[in-house]
């Protein structure tokens, strides 16, 4: 049995407390070097525009058409114009109404992103044809914009399903009967953009 003087015991405990404090501080400093960024803090281009402070913002829509998907997913689409201090900016607005089975959901795709989506769809169609010729248990191919809007297809047992993901926080897919419906709709949408931009002198 070793007897420690009370003062020695106090000093020993203080050293332990000091070491624990230093370890905790070091771990916090190490964590601070790699900042944690929450997904929801990344705003889309539409959010960046419409959430600005100290601006005058006017928003108006021009209907395109209803885009019909499987499982009674009727998607309303339009050209959305966001006028910031007299300067119009253009977005593809796609909206699904709330139902008993599904919550309401909408997406805003910047005009130049929609142009790229339409171009990428042509490329995806070509790749899907090639994938059909090679036996694979599963294959998925998609294009996603920086704001999280996604189009693509997945193939299982050589059966292709084309889809769209509207919510960047979810993997929920809106499935389409065939790609022709998507292809024709995007052409119609871009034609509507041209019409609206001419009206606004752009």
PDB file of C-alpha atoms in Angstrom:
ATOM      1  CA  UNK A   1       0.000   0.000   0.000  1.00  0.00           C
ATOM      2  CA  UNK A   2       1.479   3.346  -1.098  1.00  0.00           C
ATOM      3  CA  UNK A   3       0.449   6.448   0.788  1.00  0.00           C
ATOM      4  CA  UNK A   4       0.327   9.675  -1.274  1.00  0.00           C
ATOM      5  CA  UNK A   5       0.559  13.033   0.372  1.00  0.00           C
ATOM      6  CA  UNK A   6      -2.690  15.042  -0.229  1.00  0.00           C
ATOM      7  CA  UNK A   7      -0.752  17.753  -2.067  1.00  0.00           C
ATOM      8  CA  UNK A   8       0.794  15.127  -4.365  1.00  0.00           C
ATOM      9  CA  UNK A   9      -2.642  13.622  -4.947  1.00  0.00           C
ATOM     10  CA  UNK A  10      -4.042  17.046  -5.882  1.00  0.00           C
ATOM     11  CA  UNK A  11      -1.150  17.681  -8.292  1.00  0.00           C
ATOM     12  CA  UNK A  12      -1.663  14.259  -9.915  1.00  0.00           C
ATOM     13  CA  UNK A  13      -5.383  14.914 -10.433  1.00  0.00           C
ATOM     14  CA  UNK A  14      -4.630  18.370 -11.835  1.00  0.00           C
ATOM     15  CA  UNK A  15      -2.204  16.851 -14.351  1.00  0.00           C
ATOM     16  CA  UNK A  16      -4.867  14.350 -15.425  1.00  0.00           C
ATOM     17  CA  UNK A  17      -7.423  17.124 -15.795  1.00  0.00           C
ATOM     18  CA  UNK A  18      -4.945  19.203 -17.793  1.00  0.00           C
ATOM     19  CA  UNK A  19      -4.191  16.292 -20.151  1.00  0.00           C
ATOM     20  CA  UNK A  20      -7.903  15.575 -20.713  1.00  0.00           C
ATOM     21  CA  UNK A  21      -8.577  19.276 -21.414  1.00  0.00           C
ATOM     22  CA  UNK A  22      -5.694  19.422 -23.916  1.00  0.00           C
ATOM     23  CA  UNK A  23      -6.907  16.270 -25.681  1.00  0.00           C
ATOM     24  CA  UNK A  24     -10.431  17.655 -26.003  1.00  0.00           C
ATOM     25  CA  UNK A  25      -9.107  20.970 -27.284  1.00  0.00           C
ATOM     26  CA  UNK A  26      -6.863  19.236 -29.835  1.00  0.00           C
ATOM     27  CA  UNK A  27      -9.753  17.127 -31.134  1.00  0.00           C
ATOM     28  CA  UNK A  28     -11.942  20.225 -31.532  1.00  0.00           C
ATOM     29  CA  UNK A  29      -9.168  22.047 -33.403  1.00  0.00           C
ATOM     30  CA  UNK A  30      -8.704  19.063 -35.712  1.00  0.00           C
ATOM     31  CA  UNK A  31     -12.425  19.009 -36.475  1.00  0.00           C
ATOM     32  CA  UNK A  32     -12.428  22.765 -37.109  1.00  0.00           C
ATOM     33  CA  UNK A  33      -9.874  22.309 -39.902  1.00  0.00           C
ATOM     34  CA  UNK A  34     -12.448  20.368 -41.955  1.00  0.00           C
ATOM     35  CA  UNK A  35     -15.632  22.483 -41.907  1.00  0.00           C
ATOM     36  CA  UNK A  36     -18.884  20.566 -42.042  1.00  0.00           C
ATOM     37  CA  UNK A  37     -21.222  21.916 -44.717  1.00  0.00           C
ATOM     38  CA  UNK A  38     -24.858  20.909 -44.516  1.00  0.00           C
ATOM     39  CA  UNK A  39     -26.472  19.946 -47.824  1.00  0.00           C
ATOM     40  CA  UNK A  40     -29.358  22.354 -47.357  1.00  0.00           C
ATOM     41  CA  UNK A  41     -26.932  25.282 -47.155  1.00  0.00           C
ATOM     42  CA  UNK A  42     -26.135  24.831 -50.858  1.00  0.00           C
ATOM     43  CA  UNK A  43     -28.712  26.976 -52.612  1.00  0.00           C
ATOM     44  CA  UNK A  44     -29.857  26.401 -56.174  1.00  0.00           C
ATOM     45  CA  UNK A  45     -29.461  29.193 -58.719  1.00  0.00           C
ATOM     46  CA  UNK A  46     -33.165  29.946 -58.370  1.00  0.00           C
ATOM     47  CA  UNK A  47     -32.880  30.210 -54.573  1.00  0.00           C
ATOM     48  CA  UNK A  48     -29.802  32.418 -54.817  1.00  0.00           C
ATOM     49  CA  UNK A  49     -31.756  34.875 -56.969  1.00  0.00           C
ATOM     50  CA  UNK A  50     -35.087  34.937 -55.156  1.00  0.00           C
ATOM     51  CA  UNK A  51     -33.633  35.052 -51.618  1.00  0.00           C
ATOM     52  CA  UNK A  52     -31.465  38.090 -52.154  1.00  0.00           C
ATOM     53  CA  UNK A  53     -31.995  41.105 -49.919  1.00  0.00           C
ATOM     54  CA  UNK A  54     -32.350  44.716 -51.025  1.00  0.00           C
ATOM     55  CA  UNK A  55     -33.754  43.942 -54.476  1.00  0.00           C
ATOM     56  CA  UNK A  56     -37.022  44.244 -56.380  1.00  0.00           C
ATOM     57  CA  UNK A  57     -38.046  40.813 -57.643  1.00  0.00           C
ATOM     58  CA  UNK A  58     -40.955  40.121 -60.000  1.00  0.00           C
ATOM     59  CA  UNK A  59     -41.902  36.520 -60.880  1.00  0.00           C
ATOM     60  CA  UNK A  60     -44.272  35.351 -63.616  1.00  0.00           C
ATOM     61  CA  UNK A  61     -44.969  32.126 -65.556  1.00  0.00           C
ATOM     62  CA  UNK A  62     -45.854  31.091 -69.115  1.00  0.00           C
ATOM     63  CA  UNK A  63     -47.446  27.615 -69.241  1.00  0.00           C
ATOM     64  CA  UNK A  64     -45.810  25.023 -71.486  1.00  0.00           C
ATOM     65  CA  UNK A  65     -47.844  21.810 -71.144  1.00  0.00           C
ATOM     66  CA  UNK A  66     -48.639  18.926 -68.823  1.00  0.00           C
ATOM     67  CA  UNK A  67     -45.995  16.210 -68.841  1.00  0.00           C
ATOM     68  CA  UNK A  68     -47.594  12.827 -68.126  1.00  0.00           C
ATOM     69  CA  UNK A  69     -45.591  10.163 -66.323  1.00  0.00           C
ATOM     70  CA  UNK A  70     -46.460   6.717 -64.969  1.00  0.00           C
ATOM     71  CA  UNK A  71     -48.535   6.220 -61.791  1.00  0.00           C
ATOM     72  CA  UNK A  72     -50.684   9.272 -62.545  1.00  0.00           C
ATOM     73  CA  UNK A  73     -47.829  11.706 -62.083  1.00  0.00           C
ATOM     74  CA  UNK A  74     -49.101  14.757 -63.949  1.00  0.00           C
ATOM     75  CA  UNK A  75     -46.329  17.341 -64.038  1.00  0.00           C
ATOM     76  CA  UNK A  76     -47.275  20.939 -64.791  1.00  0.00           C
ATOM     77  CA  UNK A  77     -44.513  22.807 -66.602  1.00  0.00           C
ATOM     78  CA  UNK A  78     -43.902  26.441 -67.451  1.00  0.00           C
ATOM     79  CA  UNK A  79     -41.311  29.052 -68.318  1.00  0.00           C
ATOM     80  CA  UNK A  80     -40.672  31.036 -65.154  1.00  0.00           C
ATOM     81  CA  UNK A  81     -39.310  34.546 -65.532  1.00  0.00           C
ATOM     82  CA  UNK A  82     -37.514  36.050 -62.538  1.00  0.00           C
ATOM     83  CA  UNK A  83     -37.100  39.775 -63.059  1.00  0.00           C
ATOM     84  CA  UNK A  84     -34.417  41.202 -60.743  1.00  0.00           C
ATOM     85  CA  UNK A  85     -34.336  45.001 -60.819  1.00  0.00           C
ATOM     86  CA  UNK A  86     -35.528  44.988 -64.431  1.00  0.00           C
ATOM     87  CA  UNK A  87     -33.244  42.179 -65.670  1.00  0.00           C
ATOM     88  CA  UNK A  88     -35.189  39.007 -66.657  1.00  0.00           C
ATOM     89  CA  UNK A  89     -33.715  35.563 -65.974  1.00  0.00           C
ATOM     90  CA  UNK A  90     -35.340  32.351 -67.198  1.00  0.00           C
ATOM     91  CA  UNK A  91     -36.099  28.998 -65.555  1.00  0.00           C
ATOM     92  CA  UNK A  92     -37.898  25.793 -66.471  1.00  0.00           C
ATOM     93  CA  UNK A  93     -40.502  25.253 -63.742  1.00  0.00           C
ATOM     94  CA  UNK A  94     -41.830  21.734 -63.198  1.00  0.00           C
ATOM     95  CA  UNK A  95     -44.418  20.989 -60.537  1.00  0.00           C
ATOM     96  CA  UNK A  96     -46.244  17.929 -59.218  1.00  0.00           C
ATOM     97  CA  UNK A  97     -49.397  18.491 -57.167  1.00  0.00           C
ATOM     98  CA  UNK A  98     -49.877  16.859 -53.797  1.00  0.00           C
ATOM     99  CA  UNK A  99     -51.836  13.588 -53.730  1.00  0.00           C
ATOM    100  CA  UNK A 100     -52.742  11.076 -51.027  1.00  0.00           C
ATOM    101  CA  UNK A 101     -49.726   8.990 -52.028  1.00  0.00           C
ATOM    102  CA  UNK A 102     -47.211  11.723 -52.892  1.00  0.00           C
ATOM    103  CA  UNK A 103     -46.273  15.143 -51.497  1.00  0.00           C
ATOM    104  CA  UNK A 104     -46.142  18.180 -53.758  1.00  0.00           C
ATOM    105  CA  UNK A 105     -42.765  18.751 -55.362  1.00  0.00           C
ATOM    106  CA  UNK A 106     -41.280  21.303 -57.741  1.00  0.00           C
ATOM    107  CA  UNK A 107     -37.985  22.060 -59.416  1.00  0.00           C
ATOM    108  CA  UNK A 108     -36.489  25.072 -61.164  1.00  0.00           C
ATOM    109  CA  UNK A 109     -33.949  24.465 -63.929  1.00  0.00           C
ATOM    110  CA  UNK A 110     -31.993  27.443 -65.263  1.00  0.00           C
ATOM    111  CA  UNK A 111     -32.448  27.991 -69.019  1.00  0.00           C
ATOM    112  CA  UNK A 112     -28.838  27.148 -69.918  1.00  0.00           C
ATOM    113  CA  UNK A 113     -29.073  23.990 -67.774  1.00  0.00           C
ATOM    114  CA  UNK A 114     -32.217  22.956 -69.665  1.00  0.00           C
ATOM    115  CA  UNK A 115     -30.371  23.402 -72.969  1.00  0.00           C
ATOM    116  CA  UNK A 116     -27.686  21.061 -71.604  1.00  0.00           C
ATOM    117  CA  UNK A 117     -30.300  18.598 -70.302  1.00  0.00           C
ATOM    118  CA  UNK A 118     -31.853  18.394 -73.789  1.00  0.00           C
ATOM    119  CA  UNK A 119     -28.406  17.859 -75.350  1.00  0.00           C
ATOM    120  CA  UNK A 120     -27.457  15.197 -72.789  1.00  0.00           C
ATOM    121  CA  UNK A 121     -30.752  13.380 -73.357  1.00  0.00           C
ATOM    122  CA  UNK A 122     -29.783  12.790 -77.001  1.00  0.00           C
ATOM    123  CA  UNK A 123     -26.479  11.338 -75.791  1.00  0.00           C
ATOM    124  CA  UNK A 124     -28.229   9.135 -73.210  1.00  0.00           C
ATOM    125  CA  UNK A 125     -30.586   7.778 -75.897  1.00  0.00           C
ATOM    126  CA  UNK A 126     -27.593   6.677 -77.985  1.00  0.00           C
ATOM    127  CA  UNK A 127     -25.918   5.039 -74.983  1.00  0.00           C
ATOM    128  CA  UNK A 128     -29.129   3.233 -74.006  1.00  0.00           C
ATOM    129  CA  UNK A 129     -29.245   1.654 -77.478  1.00  0.00           C
ATOM    130  CA  UNK A 130     -25.700   0.360 -77.019  1.00  0.00           C
ATOM    131  CA  UNK A 131     -26.429  -0.908 -73.498  1.00  0.00           C
ATOM    132  CA  UNK A 132     -29.373  -2.912 -74.820  1.00  0.00           C
ATOM    133  CA  UNK A 133     -26.958  -4.921 -76.961  1.00  0.00           C
ATOM    134  CA  UNK A 134     -24.804  -5.978 -74.019  1.00  0.00           C
ATOM    135  CA  UNK A 135     -26.256  -8.328 -71.414  1.00  0.00           C
ATOM    136  CA  UNK A 136     -26.045  -6.761 -67.934  1.00  0.00           C
ATOM    137  CA  UNK A 137     -27.930  -7.633 -64.781  1.00  0.00           C
ATOM    138  CA  UNK A 138     -28.354  -3.947 -64.020  1.00  0.00           C
ATOM    139  CA  UNK A 139     -27.287  -0.694 -65.617  1.00  0.00           C
ATOM    140  CA  UNK A 140     -28.047   2.936 -64.747  1.00  0.00           C
ATOM    141  CA  UNK A 141     -26.989   6.039 -66.648  1.00  0.00           C
ATOM    142  CA  UNK A 142     -27.987   9.632 -65.847  1.00  0.00           C
ATOM    143  CA  UNK A 143     -27.133  13.306 -66.117  1.00  0.00           C
ATOM    144  CA  UNK A 144     -27.502  15.609 -63.106  1.00  0.00           C
ATOM    145  CA  UNK A 145     -27.276  19.393 -63.149  1.00  0.00           C
ATOM    146  CA  UNK A 146     -25.403  21.295 -60.448  1.00  0.00           C
ATOM    147  CA  UNK A 147     -28.769  22.118 -58.855  1.00  0.00           C
ATOM    148  CA  UNK A 148     -29.690  18.429 -58.596  1.00  0.00           C
ATOM    149  CA  UNK A 149     -32.228  18.016 -61.428  1.00  0.00           C
ATOM    150  CA  UNK A 150     -31.621  14.606 -62.971  1.00  0.00           C
ATOM    151  CA  UNK A 151     -32.679  12.607 -66.029  1.00  0.00           C
ATOM    152  CA  UNK A 152     -31.574   9.140 -67.014  1.00  0.00           C
ATOM    153  CA  UNK A 153     -32.497   5.503 -67.363  1.00  0.00           C
ATOM    154  CA  UNK A 154     -31.992   2.232 -65.570  1.00  0.00           C
ATOM    155  CA  UNK A 155     -31.999  -1.127 -67.221  1.00  0.00           C
ATOM    156  CA  UNK A 156     -32.813  -4.462 -65.623  1.00  0.00           C
ATOM    157  CA  UNK A 157     -33.096  -7.693 -67.595  1.00  0.00           C
ATOM    158  CA  UNK A 158     -32.863  -5.563 -70.758  1.00  0.00           C
ATOM    159  CA  UNK A 159     -36.004  -3.659 -69.758  1.00  0.00           C
ATOM    160  CA  UNK A 160     -35.370   0.104 -69.827  1.00  0.00           C
ATOM    161  CA  UNK A 161     -37.104   2.643 -67.609  1.00  0.00           C
ATOM    162  CA  UNK A 162     -36.542   6.357 -68.235  1.00  0.00           C
ATOM    163  CA  UNK A 163     -36.879   8.634 -65.255  1.00  0.00           C
ATOM    164  CA  UNK A 164     -36.521  12.100 -63.793  1.00  0.00           C
ATOM    165  CA  UNK A 165     -35.447  13.114 -60.268  1.00  0.00           C
ATOM    166  CA  UNK A 166     -36.854  16.505 -59.320  1.00  0.00           C
ATOM    167  CA  UNK A 167     -35.921  16.737 -55.630  1.00  0.00           C
ATOM    168  CA  UNK A 168     -32.176  17.095 -55.002  1.00  0.00           C
ATOM    169  CA  UNK A 169     -32.674  15.804 -51.429  1.00  0.00           C
ATOM    170  CA  UNK A 170     -34.314  12.574 -52.572  1.00  0.00           C
ATOM    171  CA  UNK A 171     -33.678   9.630 -54.898  1.00  0.00           C
ATOM    172  CA  UNK A 172     -37.382   9.316 -55.731  1.00  0.00           C
ATOM    173  CA  UNK A 173     -37.737   8.708 -59.469  1.00  0.00           C
ATOM    174  CA  UNK A 174     -40.617   9.856 -61.665  1.00  0.00           C
ATOM    175  CA  UNK A 175     -40.868   7.103 -64.292  1.00  0.00           C
ATOM    176  CA  UNK A 176     -41.916   7.625 -67.930  1.00  0.00           C
ATOM    177  CA  UNK A 177     -43.441   5.177 -70.399  1.00  0.00           C
ATOM    178  CA  UNK A 178     -40.824   5.986 -73.021  1.00  0.00           C
ATOM    179  CA  UNK A 179     -38.094   8.469 -73.777  1.00  0.00           C
ATOM    180  CA  UNK A 180     -39.928   9.980 -76.754  1.00  0.00           C
ATOM    181  CA  UNK A 181     -42.311  11.716 -74.378  1.00  0.00           C
ATOM    182  CA  UNK A 182     -39.375  13.397 -72.601  1.00  0.00           C
ATOM    183  CA  UNK A 183     -37.587  14.247 -75.834  1.00  0.00           C
ATOM    184  CA  UNK A 184     -40.661  15.886 -77.410  1.00  0.00           C
ATOM    185  CA  UNK A 185     -41.444  17.804 -74.236  1.00  0.00           C
ATOM    186  CA  UNK A 186     -37.968  19.331 -73.898  1.00  0.00           C
ATOM    187  CA  UNK A 187     -38.100  20.474 -77.535  1.00  0.00           C
ATOM    188  CA  UNK A 188     -41.481  22.085 -76.865  1.00  0.00           C
ATOM    189  CA  UNK A 189     -40.121  23.707 -73.676  1.00  0.00           C
ATOM    190  CA  UNK A 190     -37.120  25.217 -75.473  1.00  0.00           C
ATOM    191  CA  UNK A 191     -39.399  26.544 -78.242  1.00  0.00           C
ATOM    192  CA  UNK A 192     -41.528  28.209 -75.549  1.00  0.00           C
ATOM    193  CA  UNK A 193     -38.411  29.779 -74.052  1.00  0.00           C
ATOM    194  CA  UNK A 194     -37.509  31.256 -77.445  1.00  0.00           C
ATOM    195  CA  UNK A 195     -41.028  32.686 -77.747  1.00  0.00           C
ATOM    196  CA  UNK A 196     -40.972  34.246 -74.257  1.00  0.00           C
ATOM    197  CA  UNK A 197     -37.451  35.656 -74.657  1.00  0.00           C
ATOM    198  CA  UNK A 198     -38.466  37.357 -77.931  1.00  0.00           C
ATOM    199  CA  UNK A 199     -41.390  38.965 -76.127  1.00  0.00           C
ATOM    200  CA  UNK A 200     -38.954  40.363 -73.577  1.00  0.00           C
ATOM    201  CA  UNK A 201     -36.518  41.512 -76.260  1.00  0.00           C
ATOM    202  CA  UNK A 202     -33.811  38.938 -75.350  1.00  0.00           C
TER     203      UNK A 202
END
